[in-house]
């Protein structure tokens, strides 16, 4: 059994953060208008995943001979059959069944006796989907998004199937916004006619589907490490704290105290919800951004803020700003990924402007706050902090866990935005119709938001804890309301 090397501190941090309530697994889905050929899928995964990145044949192992550090070893029993599974949804075999399958998988830990990834070929009625599950210890969400895109080509690499497209034509998984798909998901009490009018106009004008990329955890401070006590933290973390104290603004934000008392904070359980909104026309979103001197990312953060505000109002809450963690890629985008992949990103804390009363005000505030983050040192500080916590884990698992929980519990979750290919892509002989991903959360985080653009459309997926936010369909509806309002303000 060949040892391939110790996990980096950042990779080890993610490996050891699993809890039954929050698994550190990034889920993504690619879907198609036809069922997939399992043999073709296995061939593509073998050639473009396993052969290119040997880490997908390594498994983690602890060793007393390496000072207790986790390290990668070759999986001598590696076989594609242990990682690739085929599922027939049967019956109606539609979008609801796919959603329920995703939610079931989100509660299942990846086996530690083999490389930490799975591929699920899901066959429905007139469609196919590929559900990929990667443990965060393998790589960050930005790197994994690149890996997924590398599975595809700009032309079909083999003859496509001849079966007809699914009902509804080329839009495939375009979904109407309706009541929650599970009976136990409690809908908000809203004016049904107003909701239909405002969302329906947006969905008809834009629309389609979603899915792939991700990322999680949270962290926010450095000076605050001292509050945990020298006997529980270790000198390495203390040195990181001393370095960070020189950047007052960043540290002040990283060290916010108790989270606000809003419904997005609670004690999570094992059951998760996964939902997504119909796709929007990327050009329409860019039009909104140009009109406000903002970026597409600013607009999407404002839309998410508005969705959370509307959701709070629907629950009888007074809207309060909340913190989400946003990953910042620290890897040169023009360089190839290393064969061992790994995590090379930072998480920055951004307050979502839920307290602002109008969509325009929320967009202005989101832009202003992101501009501050871009100009500041926070990404490097949080990367150094997570590196220190990961390095500390081998010495004191308790201190590492306390630090992670302390920082994580300041945020509702993680929000990612991954720009995807501009044109159509093909996988295993089929045209890729849509993709999206769901990011994990740490400690008591309850809401993850994943944004991805692909082939002229932009999609948003929500992952929530079923105990804290059980009715994700209402969150999706609120997001579409906010986008409709933002777009209505801009003249044609």
PDB file of N, CA and C in Angstrom, residues 33-73:
ATOM      1  N   UNK A  33     -31.474  15.558 -21.593  1.00  0.00           N
ATOM      2  CA  UNK A  33     -32.821  15.294 -22.085  1.00  0.00           C
ATOM      3  C   UNK A  33     -33.047  13.828 -22.441  1.00  0.00           C
ATOM      4  N   UNK A  34     -32.023  12.996 -22.273  1.00  0.00           N
ATOM      5  CA  UNK A  34     -32.154  11.574 -22.578  1.00  0.00           C
ATOM      6  C   UNK A  34     -31.498  10.762 -21.463  1.00  0.00           C
ATOM      7  N   UNK A  35     -31.924   9.517 -21.279  1.00  0.00           N
ATOM      8  CA  UNK A  35     -31.223   8.644 -20.326  1.00  0.00           C
ATOM      9  C   UNK A  35     -29.758   8.465 -20.741  1.00  0.00           C
ATOM     10  N   UNK A  36     -28.901   8.285 -19.759  1.00  0.00           N
ATOM     11  CA  UNK A  36     -27.473   8.125 -20.011  1.00  0.00           C
ATOM     12  C   UNK A  36     -27.115   6.664 -20.234  1.00  0.00           C
ATOM     13  N   UNK A  37     -26.089   6.450 -21.035  1.00  0.00           N
ATOM     14  CA  UNK A  37     -25.547   5.108 -21.258  1.00  0.00           C
ATOM     15  C   UNK A  37     -24.523   4.834 -20.146  1.00  0.00           C
ATOM     16  N   UNK A  38     -24.798   3.932 -19.210  1.00  0.00           N
ATOM     17  CA  UNK A  38     -23.869   3.701 -18.088  1.00  0.00           C
ATOM     18  C   UNK A  38     -22.456   3.348 -18.544  1.00  0.00           C
ATOM     19  N   UNK A  39     -22.317   2.554 -19.590  1.00  0.00           N
ATOM     20  CA  UNK A  39     -20.977   2.196 -20.061  1.00  0.00           C
ATOM     21  C   UNK A  39     -20.214   3.430 -20.534  1.00  0.00           C
ATOM     22  N   UNK A  40     -20.908   4.333 -21.236  1.00  0.00           N
ATOM     23  CA  UNK A  40     -20.253   5.549 -21.707  1.00  0.00           C
ATOM     24  C   UNK A  40     -19.869   6.439 -20.533  1.00  0.00           C
ATOM     25  N   UNK A  41     -20.724   6.508 -19.516  1.00  0.00           N
ATOM     26  CA  UNK A  41     -20.415   7.311 -18.328  1.00  0.00           C
ATOM     27  C   UNK A  41     -19.164   6.787 -17.636  1.00  0.00           C
ATOM     28  N   UNK A  42     -19.087   5.474 -17.447  1.00  0.00           N
ATOM     29  CA  UNK A  42     -17.920   4.884 -16.789  1.00  0.00           C
ATOM     30  C   UNK A  42     -16.661   5.151 -17.597  1.00  0.00           C
ATOM     31  N   UNK A  43     -16.767   5.054 -18.922  1.00  0.00           N
ATOM     32  CA  UNK A  43     -15.595   5.315 -19.758  1.00  0.00           C
ATOM     33  C   UNK A  43     -15.118   6.757 -19.601  1.00  0.00           C
ATOM     34  N   UNK A  44     -16.034   7.698 -19.645  1.00  0.00           N
ATOM     35  CA  UNK A  44     -15.650   9.107 -19.522  1.00  0.00           C
ATOM     36  C   UNK A  44     -15.060   9.384 -18.143  1.00  0.00           C
ATOM     37  N   UNK A  45     -15.675   8.865 -17.089  1.00  0.00           N
ATOM     38  CA  UNK A  45     -15.147   9.086 -15.743  1.00  0.00           C
ATOM     39  C   UNK A  45     -13.759   8.475 -15.596  1.00  0.00           C
ATOM     40  N   UNK A  46     -13.548   7.325 -16.215  1.00  0.00           N
ATOM     41  CA  UNK A  46     -12.232   6.697 -16.135  1.00  0.00           C
ATOM     42  C   UNK A  46     -11.170   7.521 -16.835  1.00  0.00           C
ATOM     43  N   UNK A  47     -11.502   8.016 -18.033  1.00  0.00           N
ATOM     44  CA  UNK A  47     -10.510   8.734 -18.832  1.00  0.00           C
ATOM     45  C   UNK A  47     -10.281  10.165 -18.356  1.00  0.00           C
ATOM     46  N   UNK A  48     -11.345  10.847 -17.942  1.00  0.00           N
ATOM     47  CA  UNK A  48     -11.238  12.287 -17.683  1.00  0.00           C
ATOM     48  C   UNK A  48     -11.255  12.656 -16.209  1.00  0.00           C
ATOM     49  N   UNK A  49     -11.540  11.686 -15.365  1.00  0.00           N
ATOM     50  CA  UNK A  49     -11.526  11.947 -13.927  1.00  0.00           C
ATOM     51  C   UNK A  49     -10.389  11.169 -13.269  1.00  0.00           C
ATOM     52  N   UNK A  50     -10.475   9.848 -13.308  1.00  0.00           N
ATOM     53  CA  UNK A  50      -9.516   9.001 -12.597  1.00  0.00           C
ATOM     54  C   UNK A  50      -8.126   9.080 -13.213  1.00  0.00           C
ATOM     55  N   UNK A  51      -8.038   9.015 -14.561  1.00  0.00           N
ATOM     56  CA  UNK A  51      -6.719   9.024 -15.196  1.00  0.00           C
ATOM     57  C   UNK A  51      -6.027  10.377 -15.052  1.00  0.00           C
ATOM     58  N   UNK A  52      -6.793  11.454 -15.080  1.00  0.00           N
ATOM     59  CA  UNK A  52      -6.188  12.784 -14.989  1.00  0.00           C
ATOM     60  C   UNK A  52      -5.823  13.167 -13.563  1.00  0.00           C
ATOM     61  N   UNK A  53      -6.635  12.713 -12.621  1.00  0.00           N
ATOM     62  CA  UNK A  53      -6.446  13.121 -11.221  1.00  0.00           C
ATOM     63  C   UNK A  53      -6.378  11.876 -10.337  1.00  0.00           C
ATOM     64  N   UNK A  54      -5.185  11.362 -10.116  1.00  0.00           N
ATOM     65  CA  UNK A  54      -5.047  10.107  -9.361  1.00  0.00           C
ATOM     66  C   UNK A  54      -5.564  10.179  -7.928  1.00  0.00           C
ATOM     67  N   UNK A  55      -5.823  11.391  -7.406  1.00  0.00           N
ATOM     68  CA  UNK A  55      -6.365  11.472  -6.050  1.00  0.00           C
ATOM     69  C   UNK A  55      -7.697  10.733  -5.955  1.00  0.00           C
ATOM     70  N   UNK A  56      -8.382  10.546  -7.088  1.00  0.00           N
ATOM     71  CA  UNK A  56      -9.643   9.815  -7.062  1.00  0.00           C
ATOM     72  C   UNK A  56      -9.445   8.310  -6.919  1.00  0.00           C
ATOM     73  N   UNK A  57      -8.192   7.877  -6.821  1.00  0.00           N
ATOM     74  CA  UNK A  57      -7.894   6.472  -6.484  1.00  0.00           C
ATOM     75  C   UNK A  57      -7.216   6.365  -5.123  1.00  0.00           C
ATOM     76  N   UNK A  58      -7.134   7.473  -4.385  1.00  0.00           N
ATOM     77  CA  UNK A  58      -6.517   7.473  -3.061  1.00  0.00           C
ATOM     78  C   UNK A  58      -7.600   7.551  -1.991  1.00  0.00           C
ATOM     79  N   UNK A  59      -7.302   6.980  -0.851  1.00  0.00           N
ATOM     80  CA  UNK A  59      -8.195   7.079   0.297  1.00  0.00           C
ATOM     81  C   UNK A  59      -7.421   7.638   1.487  1.00  0.00           C
ATOM     82  N   UNK A  60      -8.101   8.265   2.422  1.00  0.00           N
ATOM     83  CA  UNK A  60      -7.407   8.834   3.586  1.00  0.00           C
ATOM     84  C   UNK A  60      -7.156   7.777   4.646  1.00  0.00           C
ATOM     85  N   UNK A  61      -6.078   7.936   5.373  1.00  0.00           N
ATOM     86  CA  UNK A  61      -5.763   7.015   6.463  1.00  0.00           C
ATOM     87  C   UNK A  61      -4.940   7.743   7.513  1.00  0.00           C
ATOM     88  N   UNK A  62      -5.169   7.416   8.766  1.00  0.00           N
ATOM     89  CA  UNK A  62      -4.371   7.980   9.852  1.00  0.00           C
ATOM     90  C   UNK A  62      -3.204   7.051  10.148  1.00  0.00           C
ATOM     91  N   UNK A  63      -2.113   7.616  10.626  1.00  0.00           N
ATOM     92  CA  UNK A  63      -0.933   6.804  10.889  1.00  0.00           C
ATOM     93  C   UNK A  63      -0.145   7.357  12.061  1.00  0.00           C
ATOM     94  N   UNK A  64       0.178   6.501  13.015  1.00  0.00           N
ATOM     95  CA  UNK A  64       0.996   6.911  14.154  1.00  0.00           C
ATOM     96  C   UNK A  64       2.426   7.231  13.733  1.00  0.00           C
ATOM     97  N   UNK A  65       2.838   6.698  12.577  1.00  0.00           N
ATOM     98  CA  UNK A  65       4.208   6.934  12.130  1.00  0.00           C
ATOM     99  C   UNK A  65       4.380   8.311  11.510  1.00  0.00           C
ATOM    100  N   UNK A  66       3.271   9.025  11.309  1.00  0.00           N
ATOM    101  CA  UNK A  66       3.349  10.361  10.710  1.00  0.00           C
ATOM    102  C   UNK A  66       2.810  11.399  11.688  1.00  0.00           C
ATOM    103  N   UNK A  67       3.122  11.229  12.970  1.00  0.00           N
ATOM    104  CA  UNK A  67       2.716  12.159  14.018  1.00  0.00           C
ATOM    105  C   UNK A  67       1.213  12.327  14.086  1.00  0.00           C
ATOM    106  N   UNK A  68       0.495  11.267  13.717  1.00  0.00           N
ATOM    107  CA  UNK A  68      -0.949  11.312  13.799  1.00  0.00           C
ATOM    108  C   UNK A  68      -1.620  12.026  12.654  1.00  0.00           C
ATOM    109  N   UNK A  69      -0.867  12.488  11.657  1.00  0.00           N
ATOM    110  CA  UNK A  69      -1.454  13.208  10.544  1.00  0.00           C
ATOM    111  C   UNK A  69      -2.189  12.251   9.612  1.00  0.00           C
ATOM    112  N   UNK A  70      -3.300  12.732   9.060  1.00  0.00           N
ATOM    113  CA  UNK A  70      -3.972  11.968   8.017  1.00  0.00           C
ATOM    114  C   UNK A  70      -3.129  12.026   6.753  1.00  0.00           C
ATOM    115  N   UNK A  71      -3.146  10.963   5.987  1.00  0.00           N
ATOM    116  CA  UNK A  71      -2.396  10.955   4.743  1.00  0.00           C
ATOM    117  C   UNK A  71      -3.150  10.144   3.700  1.00  0.00           C
ATOM    118  N   UNK A  72      -2.790  10.364   2.453  1.00  0.00           N
ATOM    119  CA  UNK A  72      -3.396   9.650   1.346  1.00  0.00           C
ATOM    120  C   UNK A  72      -2.626   8.374   1.057  1.00  0.00           C
ATOM    121  N   UNK A  73      -3.357   7.290   0.800  1.00  0.00           N
ATOM    122  CA  UNK A  73      -2.738   6.030   0.392  1.00  0.00           C
ATOM    123  C   UNK A  73      -3.483   5.502  -0.822  1.00  0.00           C
TER     124      UNK A  73
END
